[in-house]
Amino acid sequence: MRPLITTCCLAGIREWVCCPGARNAAILQTLSQCTELKTWTHFDERSAAFFALGRIQASGCPVAVTTTSGTAAAELLPAVIEAYYQRRPLLIVTADRPAAYCGTGAPQSIEQTNLYGTYAPTIELAAPLSLPDMPDIAAMLAKGFPVHLNVRLPEPDLKAAPPGFDCTPADPPEPPPFRGNTADLCRMIRFHAYNGLVLLIGGLDPDEQEPVLWLAQTLRVPVIADATSGLREELEDYALHDGDSILRQNPPPYVLRVGDVPVGRFWRDLEDLPQCKVYSITRTGFSGLARESCTITGHMENIMPALGDLPHVGDVNNLRKHSRKREALIEELLLTYPESEAALTRTLSLRACLGDTVFLGNSSPVRLWNAYAQWHVPTTYVRANRGANGIDGLAATYLGNTVGSEQSWCFMGDLSALYDANAPAILPQLPQGQRLVAIMNNQGGGIFRQLPHGSELTAEMERLLVQPHDISLHALAELWGARHITIRTADDFDQLDDLPEDTLVLAEILPDAEQTASFHQQLTASR
């Protein structure tokens, strides 16, 4: 296995997340001799892969995850999909039985070649491995997408691998230069943006924030910045409060999206607004729309200088006038309904903004945070899994982001937490730090009640769609070895004061359903 590990080191792999199994025992045996590498272990392949994804988000370096053969390899698919759409260099190393077992139905033998389809190309390897025959993994990972190495191995042998070979990781490969037509974008900004331009900022990596901040402060156009951009509070002077409804009522002629696909509803509305011309600057290369648009792919530090000197366009359509009215109404409603989901999210954000890591779950939490979180303290490191927008692996990805954090926060829904209940098994391997997991427990998929006519669901439809439950999150806290607190009011957050440095807390937020409904009804009625 030395050629395999050496090649991965040359590709910049510094960390491995290892899932136990007999078939990949030879890989694990070799890794056990590599003191230069950081190895993690998790019994749940799905959580392991999402943890690896979190480590890539936090470190910016490629990370490998290895499994045994059979359905263990299939458990990685959700994280591979997420890594594909996030454009993260996740290396999948699956052990497999020799080729003669293909199609036989022999124990722990499935068809692992091309197992991940579009989302990760498979490279077939077979023992004995030699360094000259190894593929150029570095070049493949430099593209930013997942790669699958399927290693066919004979029957396992736990004979100790001889120590003494060099497995010092190289620097991660540099990403390729940007691609796309900047001329059209420059013409739009210089000659047409004065008819109306809005900037939508999705998720950004930390090293992308400075060039995007320059762009926003230069253009001075109305902005909707997702929390995952790390610029939401920094750009408050340009922000559109309740921006989705404002833009739905006042569609701008031009939209420039920067970063990942935005969370807000207006981005989906653009599918039916062909009069809005859309431009994107994104690391991932995905347009995020089924309709025609202009997409420039690459790193912000390379693209922004190529745009040259840009004009101060400003708020030519007076959208921020509408925003100020919406902001005042939202602040009034937060005071009127202090135990609603929105108000409790605001109170949570006042504490979480002081941590050094915030991870937002999909579905309701990321939307609640974007709309109602505090605006005064910049919160620069905010992560989420927005590649496929699912609730899979959120706790594991959060934990992967917390390595090195003194205080980290996670805000997710109750179903998301239950879905990833195995993830904290890796906690004993992590360095110390305060980890505070806030779970908005609205007894099921509460976001579905906000769909059109969602408040009119029949009992059977409520059961099938919302899936209400009465599962105790106190029991989940016991499983995680976490301190459990219950939060119903703003004052209940005081229980988070003066916690020990090495503490895991599960804060179960129980909003008032009637106040939440009234909040949304009044906000919607005023639009």
Coordinates of C-alpha atoms in Angstrom, one line a residue:
M1 CA 0.0 0.0 0.0
R2 CA 3.0 2.3 0.2
P3 CA 2.7 3.5 -3.5
L4 CA -0.9 4.4 -2.8
I5 CA -0.2 6.4 0.3
T6 CA 2.8 8.0 -1.3
T7 CA 0.9 9.1 -4.3
C8 CA -1.9 10.6 -2.1
C9 CA 0.7 12.5 -0.1
L10 CA 2.1 13.9 -3.3
A11 CA -1.4 15.1 -4.1
G12 CA -1.5 17.1 -0.9
I13 CA -3.5 14.6 1.3
R14 CA -2.7 15.4 4.9
E15 CA -5.7 13.8 6.6
W16 CA -7.5 10.4 6.3
V17 CA -10.8 9.4 7.7
C18 CA -10.7 5.7 8.2
C19 CA -13.7 3.3 8.4
P20 CA -12.9 -0.1 9.7
G21 CA -13.1 -3.3 7.6
A22 CA -11.2 -6.4 6.8
R23 CA -10.9 -5.7 3.1
N24 CA -9.2 -2.3 3.6
A25 CA -7.1 -3.5 6.5
A26 CA -3.9 -3.3 4.4
I27 CA -4.6 0.4 3.8
L28 CA -5.2 1.0 7.5
Q29 CA -2.1 -1.0 8.4
T30 CA 0.1 1.3 6.2
L31 CA -1.6 4.4 7.5
S32 CA -0.9 3.3 11.0
Q33 CA 2.9 3.7 10.2
C34 CA 2.5 7.2 8.8
T35 CA 3.0 9.5 11.8
E36 CA 3.2 12.6 9.5
L37 CA -0.5 12.1 8.5
K38 CA -3.5 12.9 10.6
T39 CA -5.9 9.9 10.8
W40 CA -9.5 9.9 12.1
T41 CA -11.7 6.9 12.5
H42 CA -15.5 6.5 12.4
F43 CA -17.6 3.3 12.3
D44 CA -20.3 5.0 10.2
E45 CA -19.2 5.5 6.6
R46 CA -21.8 8.2 5.8
S47 CA -20.8 10.3 8.8
A48 CA -17.1 9.7 8.1
A49 CA -17.4 11.1 4.6
F50 CA -19.3 14.2 5.8
F51 CA -16.7 14.7 8.5
A52 CA -14.0 14.6 5.8
L53 CA -16.1 17.2 3.8
G54 CA -16.1 19.4 6.9
R55 CA -12.3 19.1 7.2
I56 CA -11.9 20.2 3.5
Q57 CA -14.1 23.2 4.2
A58 CA -12.1 24.2 7.2
S59 CA -8.6 23.5 5.8
G60 CA -8.9 24.1 2.1
C61 CA -6.9 20.9 1.5
P62 CA -8.0 17.6 0.0
V63 CA -8.9 14.9 2.4
A64 CA -9.3 11.1 1.9
V65 CA -11.8 8.7 3.3
T66 CA -11.3 4.9 3.1
T67 CA -13.8 2.1 3.5
T68 CA -14.0 -1.6 3.1
S69 CA -15.9 -3.3 0.2
G70 CA -19.6 -3.9 -0.4
T71 CA -22.3 -1.5 0.8
A72 CA -19.8 0.3 3.0
A73 CA -18.7 2.0 -0.2
A74 CA -22.3 2.9 -1.1
E75 CA -22.7 4.8 2.1
L76 CA -20.3 7.5 0.9
L77 CA -22.6 8.6 -2.0
P78 CA -24.5 11.4 -0.2
A79 CA -21.2 13.1 0.8
V80 CA -19.7 12.6 -2.7
I81 CA -22.7 14.3 -4.2
E82 CA -22.4 17.2 -1.8
A83 CA -18.7 17.5 -2.4
Y84 CA -19.3 17.5 -6.2
Y85 CA -21.7 20.4 -6.0
Q86 CA -19.5 22.3 -3.5
R87 CA -16.5 21.5 -5.7
R88 CA -14.4 20.0 -2.9
P89 CA -11.5 17.7 -3.5
L90 CA -12.7 14.6 -1.6
L91 CA -10.7 11.5 -2.3
I92 CA -12.6 8.2 -1.9
V93 CA -10.5 5.1 -1.5
T94 CA -12.6 1.9 -1.4
A95 CA -11.2 -1.5 -1.0
D96 CA -12.7 -4.2 -3.3
R97 CA -12.4 -7.9 -4.0
P98 CA -10.4 -9.1 -7.0
A99 CA -12.0 -8.7 -10.4
A100 CA -13.0 -12.4 -10.6
Y101 CA -15.6 -11.7 -8.0
C102 CA -17.5 -9.1 -10.1
G103 CA -21.1 -10.1 -10.8
T104 CA -20.9 -13.3 -8.7
G105 CA -22.9 -12.2 -5.7
A106 CA -20.1 -13.5 -3.5
P107 CA -20.1 -12.1 0.1
Q108 CA -19.3 -8.4 0.4
S109 CA -18.9 -8.1 -3.3
I110 CA -20.8 -5.5 -5.3
E111 CA -20.1 -3.6 -8.5
Q112 CA -18.0 -0.7 -7.2
T113 CA -16.6 0.5 -10.5
N114 CA -18.4 3.7 -11.4
L115 CA -20.4 3.4 -8.2
Y116 CA -20.6 7.2 -7.9
G117 CA -21.5 7.8 -11.5
T118 CA -21.3 11.5 -12.5
Y119 CA -20.1 12.6 -9.1
A120 CA -16.7 10.9 -8.9
P121 CA -14.8 9.1 -11.7
T122 CA -13.5 5.7 -10.7
I123 CA -9.8 4.8 -11.2
E124 CA -9.3 1.0 -10.9
L125 CA -6.2 -0.2 -9.1
A126 CA -5.2 -3.8 -8.3
A127 CA -2.6 -5.2 -6.0
P128 CA 0.4 -5.4 -6.2
L129 CA 0.7 -1.6 -6.6
S130 CA 3.8 0.1 -7.9
L131 CA 4.6 3.8 -7.8
P132 CA 5.2 4.3 -11.6
D133 CA 1.7 2.8 -12.4
M134 CA -0.1 5.2 -10.0
P135 CA -2.4 7.8 -11.6
D136 CA -1.8 11.5 -11.3
I137 CA -4.2 12.1 -8.4
A138 CA -2.9 15.6 -7.8
A139 CA -4.0 16.8 -11.3
M140 CA -7.4 15.3 -10.8
L141 CA -8.0 16.8 -7.4
A142 CA -6.8 20.2 -8.6
K143 CA -10.0 20.4 -10.6
G144 CA -11.8 20.5 -7.2
F145 CA -14.1 17.5 -7.7
P146 CA -14.2 14.2 -5.9
V147 CA -12.2 11.3 -7.1
H148 CA -12.7 7.6 -6.5
L149 CA -9.9 5.0 -6.2
N150 CA -11.2 1.5 -6.2
V151 CA -8.4 -0.8 -5.0
R152 CA -8.8 -4.5 -5.7
L153 CA -7.1 -6.5 -2.9
P154 CA -6.5 -10.1 -2.1
E155 CA -7.7 -11.7 1.2
P156 CA -6.7 -9.5 4.2
D157 CA -3.5 -10.0 6.0
L158 CA -2.7 -8.1 9.2
K159 CA 1.0 -8.7 9.0
A160 CA 2.7 -5.5 10.2
A161 CA 3.9 -3.2 7.4
P162 CA 7.6 -2.4 7.8
P163 CA 8.1 1.2 8.9
G164 CA 10.5 3.7 7.5
F165 CA 9.1 5.2 4.3
D166 CA 8.5 8.8 3.6
C167 CA 4.9 9.9 3.7
T168 CA 5.4 13.7 4.1
P169 CA 2.4 15.4 2.4
A170 CA 3.1 17.9 -0.4
D171 CA 1.4 21.2 -0.7
P172 CA -2.2 20.9 -2.2
P173 CA -2.4 21.4 -5.9
E174 CA -3.2 24.9 -7.2
P175 CA -6.6 25.3 -8.8
P176 CA -6.7 26.1 -12.6
P177 CA -7.1 29.7 -13.8
F178 CA -10.6 31.1 -14.2
R179 CA -12.6 30.5 -17.4
G180 CA -15.5 32.4 -18.9
N181 CA -16.3 35.6 -20.7
T182 CA -15.6 38.6 -18.6
A183 CA -16.2 41.0 -21.5
D184 CA -20.0 40.6 -21.4
L185 CA -20.1 41.1 -17.6
C186 CA -17.9 44.2 -17.9
R187 CA -20.1 45.7 -20.6
M188 CA -23.2 45.1 -18.5
I189 CA -21.7 46.8 -15.4
R190 CA -20.3 49.8 -17.4
F191 CA -23.1 50.5 -19.8
H192 CA -26.3 48.9 -18.6
A193 CA -26.2 48.5 -14.8
Y194 CA -27.6 52.0 -14.4
N195 CA -31.0 50.6 -15.4
G196 CA -30.9 48.5 -12.2
L197 CA -28.5 45.9 -10.8
V198 CA -28.7 43.7 -7.6
L199 CA -25.9 41.8 -6.1
L200 CA -26.7 38.3 -4.7
I201 CA -23.8 36.9 -2.7
G202 CA -23.9 33.1 -1.8
G203 CA -21.4 31.1 0.2
L204 CA -17.8 32.1 0.0
D205 CA -14.6 30.5 1.2
P206 CA -12.6 32.8 3.6
D207 CA -10.0 33.8 1.0
E208 CA -12.8 34.9 -1.4
Q209 CA -14.3 37.4 1.0
E210 CA -11.9 40.3 0.5
P211 CA -12.3 40.5 -3.3
V212 CA -16.1 40.2 -3.1
L213 CA -16.2 42.9 -0.4
W214 CA -14.3 45.2 -2.8
L215 CA -16.8 44.4 -5.5
A216 CA -19.8 45.2 -3.3
Q217 CA -18.4 48.4 -1.9
T218 CA -17.3 49.6 -5.4
L219 CA -20.7 48.9 -7.1
R220 CA -22.8 50.1 -4.1
V221 CA -25.8 48.4 -5.5
P222 CA -28.5 46.7 -3.3
V223 CA -27.2 43.4 -1.9
I224 CA -28.6 40.2 -0.5
A225 CA -25.6 38.5 1.2
D226 CA -26.1 35.0 2.6
A227 CA -24.6 34.4 6.1
T228 CA -22.4 31.8 4.5
S229 CA -20.6 34.5 2.5
G230 CA -19.2 35.9 5.8
L231 CA -20.1 39.4 4.6
R232 CA -23.8 39.6 5.6
E233 CA -23.2 42.0 8.5
E234 CA -20.3 43.8 6.8
L235 CA -22.6 44.8 4.0
E236 CA -25.6 45.9 6.1
D237 CA -25.6 49.4 4.6
Y238 CA -26.4 47.9 1.2
A239 CA -28.6 45.0 2.4
L240 CA -32.2 44.4 1.4
H241 CA -34.2 43.2 4.4
D242 CA -36.9 40.8 3.3
G243 CA -35.1 41.0 0.0
D244 CA -36.9 38.1 -1.6
S245 CA -40.3 39.7 -1.5
I246 CA -38.9 43.2 -2.5
L247 CA -37.2 41.7 -5.6
R248 CA -40.2 39.6 -6.4
Q249 CA -42.3 42.8 -6.5
N250 CA -39.5 44.8 -8.2
P251 CA -37.5 42.5 -10.4
P252 CA -34.2 44.2 -11.4
P253 CA -33.1 44.2 -15.0
Y254 CA -29.7 42.7 -14.0
V255 CA -28.6 40.3 -11.3
L256 CA -25.0 39.5 -10.5
R257 CA -24.6 36.5 -8.3
V258 CA -21.2 35.9 -6.7
G259 CA -20.2 32.7 -4.8
D260 CA -22.4 29.6 -4.3
V261 CA -26.0 29.4 -5.3
P262 CA -28.0 31.7 -3.0
V263 CA -30.4 30.4 -0.4
G264 CA -33.2 32.9 -1.0
R265 CA -36.4 32.2 -2.8
F266 CA -35.8 35.0 -5.4
W267 CA -33.0 32.9 -6.9
R268 CA -35.6 30.3 -7.8
D269 CA -38.1 32.9 -8.9
L270 CA -35.5 33.9 -11.6
E271 CA -36.4 30.8 -13.5
D272 CA -39.7 32.5 -14.4
L273 CA -38.3 36.0 -14.9
P274 CA -36.6 36.0 -18.3
Q275 CA -36.5 39.8 -18.3
C276 CA -33.8 39.6 -15.5
K277 CA -30.4 39.0 -17.1
V278 CA -28.3 36.9 -14.7
Y279 CA -24.5 36.8 -14.4
S280 CA -22.6 34.5 -12.1
I281 CA -19.0 34.5 -10.7
T282 CA -18.5 31.3 -8.9
R283 CA -15.8 28.9 -7.8
T284 CA -18.0 25.9 -8.4
G285 CA -18.8 26.6 -12.1
F286 CA -22.5 25.7 -11.6
S287 CA -24.9 28.3 -13.0
G288 CA -27.6 27.3 -10.4
L289 CA -30.4 27.9 -13.0
A290 CA -32.1 25.9 -15.7
R291 CA -32.4 29.0 -17.9
E292 CA -29.8 30.9 -19.9
S293 CA -27.2 32.9 -17.9
C294 CA -23.6 33.9 -18.1
T295 CA -21.2 32.1 -15.7
I296 CA -17.6 32.8 -15.0
T297 CA -15.7 30.1 -13.1
G298 CA -12.7 30.4 -11.0
H299 CA -11.1 32.0 -7.9
M300 CA -12.3 35.5 -6.9
E301 CA -8.7 36.8 -6.6
N302 CA -8.1 36.0 -10.3
I303 CA -11.4 37.2 -11.6
M304 CA -11.9 40.6 -9.8
P305 CA -8.7 42.2 -11.3
A306 CA -9.8 41.1 -14.7
L307 CA -12.9 43.3 -14.4
G308 CA -10.8 46.4 -14.2
D309 CA -12.0 49.7 -12.8
L310 CA -15.7 49.5 -12.0
P311 CA -18.2 52.4 -11.6
H312 CA -20.2 53.2 -8.5
V313 CA -23.7 52.1 -9.8
G314 CA -25.7 52.7 -6.7
D315 CA -29.3 52.0 -5.8
V316 CA -30.9 53.4 -9.0
N317 CA -34.3 51.8 -8.3
N318 CA -34.6 52.9 -4.7
L319 CA -35.0 49.4 -3.5
R320 CA -33.4 50.2 -0.1
K321 CA -36.4 52.6 0.5
H322 CA -38.6 49.5 0.5
S323 CA -36.0 47.7 2.6
R324 CA -36.0 50.2 5.4
K325 CA -39.8 49.8 5.8
R326 CA -39.4 46.0 5.8
E327 CA -36.6 46.2 8.4
A328 CA -38.8 48.3 10.7
L329 CA -41.7 45.9 10.5
I330 CA -39.4 42.8 11.1
E331 CA -37.9 44.5 14.2
E332 CA -41.5 45.2 15.5
L333 CA -42.6 41.7 14.9
L334 CA -39.5 40.3 16.7
L335 CA -40.5 42.3 19.7
T336 CA -44.2 41.4 19.4
Y337 CA -43.6 37.7 19.1
P338 CA -40.5 37.0 21.3
E339 CA -41.0 33.2 21.4
S340 CA -41.4 32.7 17.7
E341 CA -38.9 30.9 15.6
A342 CA -37.6 34.2 14.2
A343 CA -37.2 35.9 17.5
L344 CA -35.4 33.0 19.1
T345 CA -33.1 32.8 16.1
R346 CA -32.3 36.5 16.6
T347 CA -31.4 35.8 20.3
L348 CA -29.4 32.7 19.4
S349 CA -27.4 34.8 16.8
L350 CA -26.5 37.4 19.5
R351 CA -24.5 34.7 21.3
A352 CA -23.3 32.6 18.4
C353 CA -21.8 35.6 16.6
L354 CA -19.1 35.7 19.3
G355 CA -17.9 32.2 18.5
D356 CA -15.2 31.5 15.8
T357 CA -17.2 28.9 13.8
V358 CA -20.9 28.8 12.9
F359 CA -22.5 26.0 11.0
L360 CA -26.0 26.4 9.7
G361 CA -28.3 23.4 8.8
N362 CA -30.4 23.3 5.7
S363 CA -34.1 23.7 5.5
S364 CA -35.4 26.3 8.1
P365 CA -32.3 27.2 10.1
V366 CA -30.2 28.7 7.3
R367 CA -33.2 30.7 6.1
L368 CA -34.1 31.9 9.6
W369 CA -30.6 33.0 10.2
N370 CA -30.3 34.9 6.9
A371 CA -33.5 36.7 7.5
Y372 CA -33.5 37.4 11.3
A373 CA -30.0 37.0 12.7
Q374 CA -28.2 40.0 14.3
W375 CA -26.6 42.6 12.0
H376 CA -24.0 44.4 14.2
V377 CA -21.2 41.9 14.8
P378 CA -19.5 40.5 11.7
T379 CA -19.7 36.7 11.6
T380 CA -17.1 35.8 9.1
Y381 CA -16.7 32.0 9.3
V382 CA -20.2 30.6 8.6
R383 CA -20.6 27.2 6.8
A384 CA -23.4 25.1 5.5
N385 CA -23.9 22.2 3.1
R386 CA -25.6 24.0 0.2
G387 CA -24.4 21.8 -2.7
A388 CA -27.5 19.6 -2.9
N389 CA -29.4 21.5 -0.1
G390 CA -30.2 18.3 1.8
I391 CA -30.2 17.6 5.5
D392 CA -27.8 14.7 5.3
G393 CA -24.6 14.6 7.3
L394 CA -25.0 18.1 8.9
A395 CA -23.7 17.2 12.4
A396 CA -20.7 15.4 10.9
T397 CA -19.8 18.2 8.6
Y398 CA -20.1 20.7 11.5
L399 CA -17.7 18.6 13.6
G400 CA -15.2 18.5 10.8
N401 CA -15.3 22.3 10.8
T402 CA -14.7 22.6 14.5
V403 CA -11.1 21.2 14.7
G404 CA -9.1 24.0 16.1
S405 CA -12.2 26.1 17.2
E406 CA -12.3 27.3 20.7
Q407 CA -16.0 27.9 20.5
S408 CA -18.2 26.7 17.7
W409 CA -22.0 26.8 17.1
C410 CA -24.3 24.7 15.0
F411 CA -27.9 25.6 14.3
M412 CA -30.0 22.8 12.8
G413 CA -33.5 21.3 12.7
D414 CA -34.7 18.4 14.8
L415 CA -35.0 16.0 11.9
S416 CA -31.5 16.9 10.7
A417 CA -30.1 16.1 14.2
L418 CA -31.9 12.8 14.4
Y419 CA -30.8 11.9 10.9
D420 CA -27.1 12.3 11.8
A421 CA -27.2 10.9 15.3
N422 CA -24.1 8.8 14.8
A423 CA -21.8 11.7 13.9
P424 CA -20.7 12.6 17.5
A425 CA -19.0 9.2 17.9
I426 CA -15.9 11.0 16.6
L427 CA -15.9 13.5 19.4
P428 CA -13.3 11.8 21.7
Q429 CA -10.7 12.2 18.8
L430 CA -11.3 16.0 18.5
P431 CA -9.3 18.6 20.3
Q432 CA -11.0 20.4 23.2
G433 CA -13.4 23.3 22.6
Q434 CA -16.9 24.5 23.4
R435 CA -19.3 23.0 20.9
L436 CA -22.9 24.3 21.1
V437 CA -25.5 22.6 19.0
A438 CA -28.8 24.5 18.9
I439 CA -31.7 22.4 17.5
M440 CA -34.9 24.1 16.4
N441 CA -37.4 21.5 17.5
N442 CA -40.7 22.2 15.8
Q443 CA -41.6 18.5 15.9
G444 CA -41.0 17.6 12.3
G445 CA -40.5 19.3 9.0
G446 CA -41.9 22.6 10.0
I447 CA -40.7 24.3 6.8
F448 CA -43.4 22.4 4.9
R449 CA -46.1 24.2 6.7
Q450 CA -44.8 27.4 5.1
L451 CA -45.4 26.1 1.6
P452 CA -48.4 27.6 -0.3
H453 CA -51.5 26.3 1.6
G454 CA -49.2 24.5 4.0
S455 CA -51.4 25.6 6.9
E456 CA -54.3 23.8 5.4
L457 CA -52.8 20.2 5.4
T458 CA -55.1 17.3 6.2
A459 CA -54.1 15.1 9.1
E460 CA -52.9 12.4 6.7
M461 CA -50.9 14.8 4.6
E462 CA -49.4 16.3 7.8
R463 CA -48.3 12.8 8.8
L464 CA -46.8 12.0 5.4
L465 CA -45.1 15.4 4.7
V466 CA -44.3 17.1 8.0
Q467 CA -43.8 13.8 9.9
P468 CA -44.5 15.1 13.4
H469 CA -42.8 13.3 16.2
D470 CA -42.4 13.3 19.9
I471 CA -38.9 12.0 20.1
S472 CA -37.0 13.2 23.1
L473 CA -33.9 15.3 22.3
H474 CA -32.9 14.8 25.9
A475 CA -32.2 11.2 25.0
L476 CA -30.2 12.3 22.0
A477 CA -28.1 14.5 24.3
E478 CA -27.4 11.5 26.5
L479 CA -26.3 9.5 23.4
W480 CA -23.9 12.3 22.5
G481 CA -22.7 12.8 26.0
A482 CA -23.9 16.4 25.8
R483 CA -25.4 18.7 28.4
H484 CA -29.1 19.2 27.5
I485 CA -30.8 22.5 28.0
T486 CA -34.3 23.6 27.0
I487 CA -35.0 27.0 25.5
R488 CA -38.5 28.5 25.2
T489 CA -37.7 32.2 25.9
A490 CA -34.9 34.6 25.4
D491 CA -34.0 34.4 29.1
D492 CA -33.4 30.7 28.8
F493 CA -30.3 31.4 26.8
D494 CA -28.7 32.5 30.0
Q495 CA -28.1 28.8 30.8
L496 CA -25.3 29.1 28.2
D497 CA -23.3 31.5 30.4
D498 CA -20.0 30.4 32.1
L499 CA -19.7 27.0 30.5
P500 CA -16.5 25.0 30.9
E501 CA -14.0 25.3 28.0
D502 CA -14.5 21.7 26.9
T503 CA -18.2 21.3 26.8
L504 CA -20.7 19.9 24.3
V505 CA -24.2 21.4 24.7
L506 CA -27.4 20.4 23.0
A507 CA -29.7 23.4 23.3
E508 CA -33.2 22.4 22.4
I509 CA -35.2 25.4 21.1
L510 CA -38.9 25.0 21.5
P511 CA -40.7 27.9 19.7
D512 CA -44.3 28.8 20.3
A513 CA -46.2 27.6 17.3
E514 CA -48.9 30.2 17.5
Q515 CA -46.5 33.1 17.8
T516 CA -44.5 31.7 14.8
A517 CA -47.7 31.4 12.7
S518 CA -48.8 35.0 13.7
F519 CA -45.3 36.3 12.9
H520 CA -45.4 34.9 9.4
Q521 CA -49.0 35.8 8.8
Q522 CA -48.4 39.5 9.6
L523 CA -45.2 39.6 7.6
T524 CA -46.8 38.1 4.6
A525 CA -49.9 40.2 4.8
S526 CA -47.9 43.4 4.7
R527 CA -46.1 42.5 1.5

